[in-house]
């Protein structure tokens, strides 16, 4: 097999079958003897970022969102200043943590595909856990200043305690930069480089062998990219408004229509609900797991009988031929 075909094999395995990276649990039937321990272990490492992202989306549903419902039903905030500040802080953790984890996933995929020679060293088990912890440490560090500048207040227009954009122009600009501009730039770069490599390899291989990419494989690769795009679309209006207000608070803030402000906030809030829908629409493994969850709720006996039939550990098998050759395993830097 030529080196070009070798690149096609590893890209087909990594890029067009990335369900392990975007799935919370790899079904046992997918882990055939043709899967190598390298790929199995990579699935576990990739899942660390996905689980962290899921936690960021889930935390707002457990605390801030229920308080918003209370404020809507009571037509005002009745839970006191402490709950107001804490819910605003948790909301900030979720928002910044989400985009930081999306950025981590993009960098992980970029290194895996475009810099695979150094991937094992960069994303070892300890390093991956360190990166996840670093993401949340930076998230807390970016959110804590809210307590010192008094920017967490109840806003009756959106029935929630949130970040007041006019509290500090410098902090608002900083938040927009680290929460939106920098992550969007990094993630865009990563996915563009991945797409360029994929297109180059497909063009080279097309003349030598018939492409074997399936539509389902392509959807698996698109899942995390769509998550990123939806995040950018949902959060762009609010960040642009915040940036404009921070540049000239006295002139811009009074001229922003209330409907636009409310719409931008609820678009941002809605983003946390969309990721699970995206996973279900684009990823077959997530649809399978959703069905298992529903089955466990409606027919728990059948569910426990199914999962008791066998373990879910990766089989200890030899690498497939495409992964035995180091020249075929490692993809050159683009």
XYZ file of C-alpha atoms in Angstrom:
334
model
C 0.000 0.000 0.000
C 1.357 3.396 -0.922
C 1.949 6.151 1.599
C -0.972 8.090 0.135
C -3.262 5.127 0.690
C -1.851 4.868 4.196
C -2.837 8.454 4.913
C -6.286 7.702 3.530
C -6.650 4.711 5.857
C -5.754 6.591 9.020
C -7.864 9.594 8.021
C -10.812 7.329 7.275
C -10.358 5.715 10.685
C -9.802 8.933 12.630
C -11.790 11.577 10.762
C -14.701 9.682 9.286
C -15.236 7.383 12.266
C -14.966 9.789 15.164
C -18.029 8.479 16.940
C -15.882 7.514 19.899
C -14.964 11.157 20.397
C -18.504 12.408 20.251
C -20.196 9.595 22.099
C -20.534 9.051 25.851
C -20.320 5.294 25.551
C -18.915 3.160 22.769
C -21.298 0.270 22.048
C -19.747 -3.113 22.466
C -20.600 -4.255 18.945
C -18.516 -1.460 17.450
C -15.381 -2.678 19.235
C -14.468 -5.504 16.915
C -11.129 -7.325 16.906
C -10.046 -4.988 14.105
C -9.909 -2.084 16.557
C -6.519 -1.459 18.086
C -5.880 -0.671 21.760
C -4.481 2.646 20.515
C -7.826 3.694 19.054
C -9.752 2.328 22.041
C -7.598 4.315 24.464
C -7.939 7.371 22.246
C -11.723 7.089 22.549
C -11.431 7.318 26.327
C -9.174 10.365 26.125
C -11.419 12.135 23.634
C -14.431 11.450 25.821
C -12.857 13.363 28.712
C -13.455 16.647 26.884
C -16.934 15.617 25.745
C -17.972 14.648 29.288
C -16.597 17.958 30.536
C -18.638 19.783 27.891
C -21.749 17.821 28.855
C -21.198 18.785 32.507
C -20.977 22.455 31.527
C -24.303 22.170 29.701
C -25.940 20.213 32.502
C -24.969 22.459 35.403
C -27.191 25.337 34.226
C -30.193 23.021 34.059
C -29.684 22.005 37.684
C -29.499 25.452 39.296
C -29.781 28.720 37.303
C -32.583 27.705 34.917
C -34.983 26.540 37.664
C -34.455 29.890 39.392
C -35.334 31.659 36.152
C -38.620 29.729 36.081
C -39.335 30.796 39.666
C -38.705 34.431 38.716
C -41.057 34.109 35.735
C -43.855 32.602 37.830
C -43.352 35.139 40.633
C -42.859 38.001 38.153
C -39.663 39.023 39.919
C -36.709 37.809 41.957
C -37.803 36.591 45.395
C -34.872 34.343 46.369
C -32.512 36.924 47.821
C -29.166 38.399 46.848
C -27.093 35.291 47.625
C -28.998 33.048 45.229
C -28.848 35.817 42.654
C -25.069 36.087 42.732
C -24.469 32.347 42.929
C -26.803 31.582 40.026
C -25.140 34.273 37.925
C -21.733 32.862 38.807
C -22.788 29.305 37.899
C -24.207 30.578 34.624
C -20.865 32.195 33.866
C -19.021 28.975 34.682
C -21.247 27.051 32.287
C -20.916 29.561 29.469
C -17.150 29.987 29.582
C -16.578 26.317 30.415
C -18.578 25.263 27.345
C -16.537 27.222 24.830
C -13.255 26.274 26.523
C -14.193 22.587 26.236
C -15.258 23.022 22.612
C -11.854 24.583 21.996
C -10.150 21.678 23.757
C -12.007 19.159 21.584
C -10.991 21.008 18.417
C -7.334 21.144 19.468
C -7.447 17.445 20.378
C -8.798 16.514 16.929
C -6.331 18.830 15.212
C -3.341 17.271 16.974
C -4.659 13.736 16.409
C -5.059 14.209 12.660
C -2.527 16.859 11.657
C 0.242 16.239 14.224
C -0.178 12.571 15.041
C 3.559 12.043 15.654
C 3.355 14.052 18.887
C -0.266 13.271 19.782
C 0.550 10.414 22.176
C 2.884 12.632 24.161
C 0.636 15.693 24.198
C -2.555 13.812 25.078
C -1.422 11.086 27.408
C -3.838 10.077 30.162
C -2.298 12.410 32.732
C -1.951 15.290 30.285
C -5.560 14.973 29.162
C -6.841 15.080 32.722
C -4.556 18.050 33.353
C -6.010 19.866 30.341
C -9.566 19.275 31.570
C -8.657 20.560 35.041
C -6.874 23.530 33.463
C -9.983 24.350 31.443
C -12.082 24.577 34.587
C -9.393 26.429 36.527
C -9.246 29.083 33.795
C -13.042 29.154 33.726
C -13.226 29.890 37.460
C -10.426 32.449 37.142
C -12.302 34.258 34.371
C -15.586 34.273 36.312
C -14.478 35.205 39.848
C -13.942 38.944 39.093
C -17.738 39.299 38.885
C -17.871 39.217 42.686
C -15.396 42.095 43.008
C -16.808 44.474 40.404
C -20.470 43.893 41.310
C -21.515 42.842 37.821
C -23.971 40.104 38.839
C -27.447 41.617 39.155
C -31.043 40.685 38.479
C -32.333 41.858 35.112
C -36.159 41.916 34.940
C -36.079 41.830 31.134
C -34.742 38.263 31.127
C -35.935 37.148 34.594
C -32.465 36.077 35.710
C -29.383 37.233 37.552
C -26.725 37.779 34.964
C -23.635 39.693 33.963
C -24.217 43.443 33.702
C -22.339 44.643 30.643
C -22.131 48.248 31.830
C -20.541 47.420 35.210
C -16.971 47.472 33.885
C -16.018 48.227 30.291
C -12.562 46.682 30.614
C -13.898 43.455 32.113
C -16.672 43.210 29.516
C -14.139 43.527 26.700
C -11.921 40.933 28.393
C -14.825 38.491 28.690
C -15.773 38.932 25.032
C -12.172 38.342 23.961
C -11.479 35.227 26.056
C -14.994 33.779 25.800
C -15.718 34.438 22.137
C -13.061 35.966 19.893
C -10.040 33.854 20.892
C -11.881 30.484 21.086
C -13.696 31.115 17.780
C -10.381 31.926 16.108
C -8.617 28.844 17.503
C -11.440 26.423 16.702
C -11.872 27.827 13.194
C -8.161 27.366 12.529
C -8.217 23.767 13.803
C -11.194 22.692 11.722
C -9.965 24.468 8.606
C -6.634 22.641 8.821
C -8.412 19.327 9.316
C -10.693 19.950 6.339
C -7.756 20.970 4.143
C -5.923 17.749 4.972
C -9.029 15.645 4.371
C -9.670 17.263 0.978
C -6.028 16.875 -0.068
C -5.910 13.200 0.837
C -9.273 12.424 -0.778
C -8.160 14.039 -4.034
C -4.928 12.052 -4.094
C -6.618 8.780 -3.272
C -9.562 9.296 -5.619
C -7.494 8.499 -8.705
C -6.046 5.324 -7.161
C -8.908 3.734 -5.278
C -12.638 4.107 -4.928
C -13.618 6.307 -1.956
C -15.211 4.339 0.865
C -16.579 7.160 2.963
C -20.162 6.621 4.030
C -22.679 9.322 4.777
C -22.996 8.126 8.366
C -19.222 8.403 8.857
C -19.281 11.936 7.503
C -22.054 12.870 9.938
C -19.977 11.583 12.843
C -17.173 13.926 11.876
C -19.594 16.841 11.521
C -21.082 16.464 15.003
C -18.549 18.448 17.014
C -18.085 20.961 14.197
C -21.828 21.667 14.199
C -21.737 22.041 17.998
C -19.110 24.746 17.517
C -21.051 26.514 14.752
C -24.276 26.508 16.792
C -22.397 27.937 19.767
C -20.964 30.727 17.611
C -24.369 31.576 16.129
C -26.156 31.549 19.492
C -23.576 33.632 21.317
C -22.496 36.070 18.588
C -25.368 38.582 19.080
C -24.905 38.885 22.848
C -21.126 39.194 22.578
C -21.349 41.817 19.844
C -23.834 43.805 21.930
C -21.549 43.512 24.959
C -18.552 44.688 22.953
C -20.452 47.676 21.584
C -21.730 48.609 25.047
C -18.259 48.299 26.564
C -16.722 50.612 23.971
C -19.247 53.401 24.570
C -21.614 52.552 27.468
C -23.393 55.897 27.818
C -24.250 56.181 24.134
C -24.806 52.580 23.008
C -26.577 50.971 25.990
C -29.712 53.201 25.942
C -30.131 52.735 22.177
C -30.214 48.920 22.148
C -33.809 47.755 21.570
C -35.161 45.699 24.433
C -36.403 42.978 22.071
C -32.903 42.592 20.601
C -31.321 42.353 24.052
C -33.863 39.767 25.242
C -33.590 37.757 22.020
C -29.790 37.659 22.228
C -29.900 36.435 25.827
C -32.417 33.683 25.209
C -30.514 32.575 22.100
C -27.465 32.173 24.339
C -29.474 30.326 26.991
C -30.976 28.030 24.369
C -27.520 26.893 23.262
C -27.118 24.627 26.284
C -30.258 22.751 25.243
C -29.203 22.279 21.625
C -26.089 20.144 22.037
C -28.005 17.029 23.061
C -30.322 17.507 20.071
C -27.348 17.877 17.734
C -25.766 14.692 19.069
C -29.017 12.813 18.534
C -29.519 14.093 14.991
C -25.989 13.580 13.710
C -24.524 10.709 15.705
C -25.834 7.162 15.473
C -24.218 6.128 18.762
C -26.012 8.896 20.644
C -29.333 7.863 19.133
C -28.631 4.318 20.265
C -27.803 5.494 23.792
C -30.917 7.683 23.913
C -32.992 4.611 23.096
C -31.202 2.683 25.855
C -31.975 5.447 28.342
C -35.649 5.472 27.372
C -35.733 1.690 27.582
C -34.191 1.803 31.056
C -36.972 4.152 32.163
C -39.884 2.264 30.639
C -38.582 -1.310 30.743
C -35.835 -1.454 33.399
C -35.891 -5.259 33.632
C -35.107 -5.738 29.932
C -32.466 -3.026 30.130
C -30.560 -4.667 32.979
C -30.818 -8.038 31.256
C -29.193 -6.538 28.175
C -26.292 -4.858 29.933
C -25.619 -7.969 32.042
C -24.849 -10.059 28.958
C -21.310 -8.795 28.650
C -18.757 -6.157 29.615
C -17.949 -3.051 27.675
C -14.177 -3.126 27.901
C -12.122 -2.786 24.757
C -10.773 -6.111 23.491
C -7.060 -6.687 23.742
C -6.342 -7.436 20.119
C -3.526 -6.798 17.729
C -3.616 -3.609 15.695
C -5.175 -3.829 12.267
C -2.804 -3.929 9.287
C -3.384 -0.264 8.583
C -2.119 0.570 12.070
C 0.875 -1.749 12.196
C 2.944 0.341 9.814
C 4.251 3.477 11.473
C 4.357 5.255 8.129
C 0.683 4.531 7.714
C -0.262 5.323 11.288
C 1.250 8.762 11.525
C -0.080 11.549 9.340
C 2.395 14.202 8.256
C 1.928 17.757 9.433
C 0.044 19.953 7.029
